[in-house]
Structures are given as C-alpha cells and as structure tokens.
Amino acid sequence: MDMSFSGLKTSVLTYVNSLRNEGGQEALTAATPDIAACFEQAVVDVLIDRTMRALKSRCIDRVALVGGVAANRRLRETLAEAAETIGARLTVPSIALCTDNAAMVAAVGAHQFAQGSGGGRVDEGYDLDASPRLSLPGLQASRPA
C-alpha cells in the first residue's frame, strides 16, 4: 500500500500561511499546538486505517510497530486499541529502542570502525554503493529475556 502525505502537508502549509497573513505571528504561535495535534491525528488515522485494512485483507493476526515512528505515543495507543478490536497481536519495542535509520546507520558505522573494517580514511572518496540487505558479520541480534 503506497501512502503519501503530500496533500496533507500542502494543506497545513496553506493554512499556516493564511493564518500568518491574516492574524500575524501571534495568531500562528497561538494556533501551533492545535495545528500540530490535528496533523498528528490525521497521520495516525491514515496509518491505522491502512494497517487495519492490510491485516484484514491478508488475514494477518500480528503486526509490529517499529522505527522512529514507534515512539509516537498517540500512534502506539491507537494502534493497540485498533489491533485489539480485530484480535490482532501488536508488538512494539520499548521507547528506548525506537530509533530512526540515522541512529542505526551510525551504530553500524561505529561497529565497523571498532572492528577495523570501517573502510579507509574519510578523505579517500565518497563513492557509496547502497546495500539494503547488508549483513553484519559477528554481530548477533540480542533478544530481551
């Protein structure tokens, strides 16, 4: 399922610009918490709707919420409620483990550097080959007890 929030982002930007033009910076500052909460709820609603549709259409009874977005309290709570209503099991890591890709890339780099396999000097060039299925030899996944 492809998703795009470009229309929502454009709508919010249009509203913000309109509010700033009509009421000034003070009006925008006062409305910012409400704008953010409404944006968050709209995104959560879409994510929940799409997730529930996918679970039902594929007869899946388990779902995992991972990555940086899994730290969002509203999404965690709403998805837990939605999953429960259809009898699906939701797995969510602790907040401390809800990191984004940049943190994971940095962790891999630190591991490779510590192992002496982090490549050469930084100034040797910047050519990179993407490897979406990169494995980390010698690094085992740890599971909570």
C-alpha atoms as a PDB file:
ATOM      1  CA  MET A   1       0.000   0.000   0.000  1.00  0.00           C
ATOM      2  CA  ASP A   2       1.505   3.250  -1.092  1.00  0.00           C
ATOM      3  CA  MET A   3       0.906   6.288   1.072  1.00  0.00           C
ATOM      4  CA  SER A   4       1.644   9.920   0.549  1.00  0.00           C
ATOM      5  CA  PHE A   5       1.085  12.767   2.930  1.00  0.00           C
ATOM      6  CA  SER A   6       1.985  15.482   0.422  1.00  0.00           C
ATOM      7  CA  GLY A   7      -1.618  16.680   0.144  1.00  0.00           C
ATOM      8  CA  LEU A   8      -1.941  16.906   3.909  1.00  0.00           C
ATOM      9  CA  LYS A   9       1.373  18.742   4.220  1.00  0.00           C
ATOM     10  CA  THR A  10       0.343  21.187   1.489  1.00  0.00           C
ATOM     11  CA  SER A  11      -2.983  21.784   3.212  1.00  0.00           C
ATOM     12  CA  VAL A  12      -1.273  22.505   6.533  1.00  0.00           C
ATOM     13  CA  LEU A  13       1.225  24.839   4.872  1.00  0.00           C
ATOM     14  CA  THR A  14      -1.583  26.714   3.110  1.00  0.00           C
ATOM     15  CA  TYR A  15      -3.453  27.074   6.400  1.00  0.00           C
ATOM     16  CA  VAL A  16      -0.329  28.231   8.254  1.00  0.00           C
ATOM     17  CA  ASN A  17       0.439  30.852   5.602  1.00  0.00           C
ATOM     18  CA  SER A  18      -3.172  32.049   5.617  1.00  0.00           C
ATOM     19  CA  LEU A  19      -3.225  32.286   9.405  1.00  0.00           C
ATOM     20  CA  ARG A  20       0.064  34.194   9.444  1.00  0.00           C
ATOM     21  CA  ASN A  21      -1.156  36.618   6.757  1.00  0.00           C
ATOM     22  CA  GLU A  22      -4.492  37.263   8.454  1.00  0.00           C
ATOM     23  CA  GLY A  23      -3.563  37.193  12.136  1.00  0.00           C
ATOM     24  CA  GLY A  24       0.172  37.684  12.209  1.00  0.00           C
ATOM     25  CA  GLN A  25       2.833  35.715  14.004  1.00  0.00           C
ATOM     26  CA  GLU A  26       0.976  35.882  17.333  1.00  0.00           C
ATOM     27  CA  ALA A  27      -2.058  34.111  15.867  1.00  0.00           C
ATOM     28  CA  LEU A  28       0.173  31.473  14.323  1.00  0.00           C
ATOM     29  CA  THR A  29       2.090  30.938  17.561  1.00  0.00           C
ATOM     30  CA  ALA A  30      -1.172  30.539  19.490  1.00  0.00           C
ATOM     31  CA  ALA A  31      -2.535  28.029  16.967  1.00  0.00           C
ATOM     32  CA  THR A  32       0.645  25.969  16.547  1.00  0.00           C
ATOM     33  CA  PRO A  33      -0.139  23.336  19.229  1.00  0.00           C
ATOM     34  CA  ASP A  34      -3.600  22.733  17.737  1.00  0.00           C
ATOM     35  CA  ILE A  35      -2.209  22.570  14.202  1.00  0.00           C
ATOM     36  CA  ALA A  36       0.417  20.040  15.280  1.00  0.00           C
ATOM     37  CA  ALA A  37      -2.125  17.909  17.155  1.00  0.00           C
ATOM     38  CA  CYS A  38      -4.515  17.891  14.197  1.00  0.00           C
ATOM     39  CA  PHE A  39      -1.714  16.976  11.796  1.00  0.00           C
ATOM     40  CA  GLU A  40      -0.566  14.180  14.089  1.00  0.00           C
ATOM     41  CA  GLN A  41      -4.105  12.814  14.434  1.00  0.00           C
ATOM     42  CA  ALA A  42      -4.672  12.912  10.670  1.00  0.00           C
ATOM     43  CA  VAL A  43      -1.468  10.946  10.045  1.00  0.00           C
ATOM     44  CA  VAL A  44      -2.275   8.446  12.804  1.00  0.00           C
ATOM     45  CA  ASP A  45      -5.775   7.952  11.371  1.00  0.00           C
ATOM     46  CA  VAL A  46      -4.361   7.133   7.934  1.00  0.00           C
ATOM     47  CA  LEU A  47      -1.710   4.787   9.332  1.00  0.00           C
ATOM     48  CA  ILE A  48      -4.268   2.944  11.458  1.00  0.00           C
ATOM     49  CA  ASP A  49      -6.753   2.685   8.598  1.00  0.00           C
ATOM     50  CA  ARG A  50      -4.164   1.309   6.177  1.00  0.00           C
ATOM     51  CA  THR A  51      -2.728  -1.076   8.749  1.00  0.00           C
ATOM     52  CA  MET A  52      -6.134  -2.468   9.682  1.00  0.00           C
ATOM     53  CA  ARG A  53      -7.077  -2.888   6.025  1.00  0.00           C
ATOM     54  CA  ALA A  54      -3.831  -4.745   5.347  1.00  0.00           C
ATOM     55  CA  LEU A  55      -4.290  -7.044   8.346  1.00  0.00           C
ATOM     56  CA  LYS A  56      -7.874  -7.877   7.403  1.00  0.00           C
ATOM     57  CA  SER A  57      -7.292  -8.322   3.677  1.00  0.00           C
ATOM     58  CA  ARG A  58      -4.343 -10.656   4.231  1.00  0.00           C
ATOM     59  CA  CYS A  59      -5.816 -12.494   7.248  1.00  0.00           C
ATOM     60  CA  ILE A  60      -2.831 -11.495   9.371  1.00  0.00           C
ATOM     61  CA  ASP A  61      -3.156 -11.556  13.151  1.00  0.00           C
ATOM     62  CA  ARG A  62       0.156  -9.941  14.116  1.00  0.00           C
ATOM     63  CA  VAL A  63       1.667  -6.546  13.468  1.00  0.00           C
ATOM     64  CA  ALA A  64       4.849  -4.816  14.604  1.00  0.00           C
ATOM     65  CA  LEU A  65       5.279  -1.082  15.003  1.00  0.00           C
ATOM     66  CA  VAL A  66       8.973  -0.245  14.639  1.00  0.00           C
ATOM     67  CA  GLY A  67      11.380   2.554  13.822  1.00  0.00           C
ATOM     68  CA  GLY A  68      11.298   6.149  14.923  1.00  0.00           C
ATOM     69  CA  VAL A  69       7.549   6.451  14.404  1.00  0.00           C
ATOM     70  CA  ALA A  70       7.003   3.751  17.038  1.00  0.00           C
ATOM     71  CA  ALA A  71       7.978   6.314  19.681  1.00  0.00           C
ATOM     72  CA  ASN A  72       4.791   8.276  18.980  1.00  0.00           C
ATOM     73  CA  ARG A  73       2.510   7.739  21.972  1.00  0.00           C
ATOM     74  CA  ARG A  74      -0.706   8.510  20.113  1.00  0.00           C
ATOM     75  CA  LEU A  75       0.134   6.012  17.367  1.00  0.00           C
ATOM     76  CA  ARG A  76       1.143   3.323  19.869  1.00  0.00           C
ATOM     77  CA  GLU A  77      -2.073   3.700  21.866  1.00  0.00           C
ATOM     78  CA  THR A  78      -4.395   3.987  18.875  1.00  0.00           C
ATOM     79  CA  LEU A  79      -2.838   1.031  17.057  1.00  0.00           C
ATOM     80  CA  ALA A  80      -3.019  -1.076  20.227  1.00  0.00           C
ATOM     81  CA  GLU A  81      -6.741  -0.323  20.527  1.00  0.00           C
ATOM     82  CA  ALA A  82      -7.388  -0.988  16.837  1.00  0.00           C
ATOM     83  CA  ALA A  83      -5.428  -4.246  16.847  1.00  0.00           C
ATOM     84  CA  GLU A  84      -7.311  -5.435  19.908  1.00  0.00           C
ATOM     85  CA  THR A  85     -10.676  -4.835  18.230  1.00  0.00           C
ATOM     86  CA  ILE A  86      -9.805  -7.322  15.480  1.00  0.00           C
ATOM     87  CA  GLY A  87      -7.948  -9.753  17.730  1.00  0.00           C
ATOM     88  CA  ALA A  88      -4.525  -8.961  16.304  1.00  0.00           C
ATOM     89  CA  ARG A  89      -1.361  -9.073  18.370  1.00  0.00           C
ATOM     90  CA  LEU A  90       0.698  -5.870  18.364  1.00  0.00           C
ATOM     91  CA  THR A  91       4.423  -5.917  19.076  1.00  0.00           C
ATOM     92  CA  VAL A  92       6.043  -2.611  19.980  1.00  0.00           C
ATOM     93  CA  PRO A  93       9.581  -2.182  21.309  1.00  0.00           C
ATOM     94  CA  SER A  94      10.332  -0.023  24.308  1.00  0.00           C
ATOM     95  CA  ILE A  95      10.707   3.680  23.541  1.00  0.00           C
ATOM     96  CA  ALA A  96      14.481   3.411  24.022  1.00  0.00           C
ATOM     97  CA  LEU A  97      14.647   1.043  21.051  1.00  0.00           C
ATOM     98  CA  CYS A  98      12.522   3.194  18.747  1.00  0.00           C
ATOM     99  CA  THR A  99      15.286   4.834  16.793  1.00  0.00           C
ATOM    100  CA  ASP A 100      15.342   6.148  13.279  1.00  0.00           C
ATOM    101  CA  ASN A 101      17.535   4.940  10.431  1.00  0.00           C
ATOM    102  CA  ALA A 102      20.224   7.537  11.093  1.00  0.00           C
ATOM    103  CA  ALA A 103      20.859   6.046  14.522  1.00  0.00           C
ATOM    104  CA  MET A 104      21.037   2.557  13.052  1.00  0.00           C
ATOM    105  CA  VAL A 105      23.463   3.665  10.338  1.00  0.00           C
ATOM    106  CA  ALA A 106      25.631   5.339  12.972  1.00  0.00           C
ATOM    107  CA  ALA A 107      25.593   2.178  15.091  1.00  0.00           C
ATOM    108  CA  VAL A 108      26.711   0.090  12.108  1.00  0.00           C
ATOM    109  CA  GLY A 109      29.475   2.588  11.358  1.00  0.00           C
ATOM    110  CA  ALA A 110      30.649   2.534  14.965  1.00  0.00           C
ATOM    111  CA  HIS A 111      30.650  -1.262  14.974  1.00  0.00           C
ATOM    112  CA  GLN A 112      32.613  -1.452  11.719  1.00  0.00           C
ATOM    113  CA  PHE A 113      35.073   1.169  12.930  1.00  0.00           C
ATOM    114  CA  ALA A 114      35.619  -0.715  16.187  1.00  0.00           C
ATOM    115  CA  GLN A 115      36.235  -3.907  14.196  1.00  0.00           C
ATOM    116  CA  GLY A 116      38.745  -2.136  11.979  1.00  0.00           C
ATOM    117  CA  SER A 117      36.581  -2.699   8.924  1.00  0.00           C
ATOM    118  CA  GLY A 118      35.159   0.777   8.615  1.00  0.00           C
ATOM    119  CA  GLY A 119      36.963   1.437   5.365  1.00  0.00           C
ATOM    120  CA  GLY A 120      39.819   3.805   4.825  1.00  0.00           C
ATOM    121  CA  ARG A 121      40.237   7.423   5.637  1.00  0.00           C
ATOM    122  CA  VAL A 122      37.283   9.729   5.232  1.00  0.00           C
ATOM    123  CA  ASP A 123      39.030  11.763   2.558  1.00  0.00           C
ATOM    124  CA  GLU A 124      39.672   8.732   0.324  1.00  0.00           C
ATOM    125  CA  GLY A 125      36.423   9.337  -1.521  1.00  0.00           C
ATOM    126  CA  TYR A 126      32.721   9.405  -1.090  1.00  0.00           C
ATOM    127  CA  ASP A 127      31.558   6.770  -3.570  1.00  0.00           C
ATOM    128  CA  LEU A 128      28.955   4.609  -1.913  1.00  0.00           C
ATOM    129  CA  ASP A 129      27.067   1.550  -3.024  1.00  0.00           C
ATOM    130  CA  ALA A 130      23.711   1.024  -1.342  1.00  0.00           C
ATOM    131  CA  SER A 131      23.225  -2.388   0.185  1.00  0.00           C
ATOM    132  CA  PRO A 132      19.662  -2.715   1.505  1.00  0.00           C
ATOM    133  CA  ARG A 133      20.315  -6.237   2.782  1.00  0.00           C
ATOM    134  CA  LEU A 134      23.651  -5.545   4.429  1.00  0.00           C
ATOM    135  CA  SER A 135      24.600  -8.191   6.959  1.00  0.00           C
ATOM    136  CA  LEU A 136      26.777  -7.557   9.947  1.00  0.00           C
ATOM    137  CA  PRO A 137      29.154 -10.491  10.394  1.00  0.00           C
ATOM    138  CA  GLY A 138      29.952 -11.186  14.011  1.00  0.00           C
ATOM    139  CA  LEU A 139      27.032  -9.134  15.259  1.00  0.00           C
ATOM    140  CA  GLN A 140      24.196 -11.154  16.711  1.00  0.00           C
ATOM    141  CA  ALA A 141      20.791  -9.792  17.444  1.00  0.00           C
ATOM    142  CA  SER A 142      20.110  -9.700  21.146  1.00  0.00           C
ATOM    143  CA  ARG A 143      16.694 -10.502  22.473  1.00  0.00           C
ATOM    144  CA  PRO A 144      15.253  -9.303  25.746  1.00  0.00           C
ATOM    145  CA  ALA A 145      14.949 -12.073  28.317  1.00  0.00           C
END
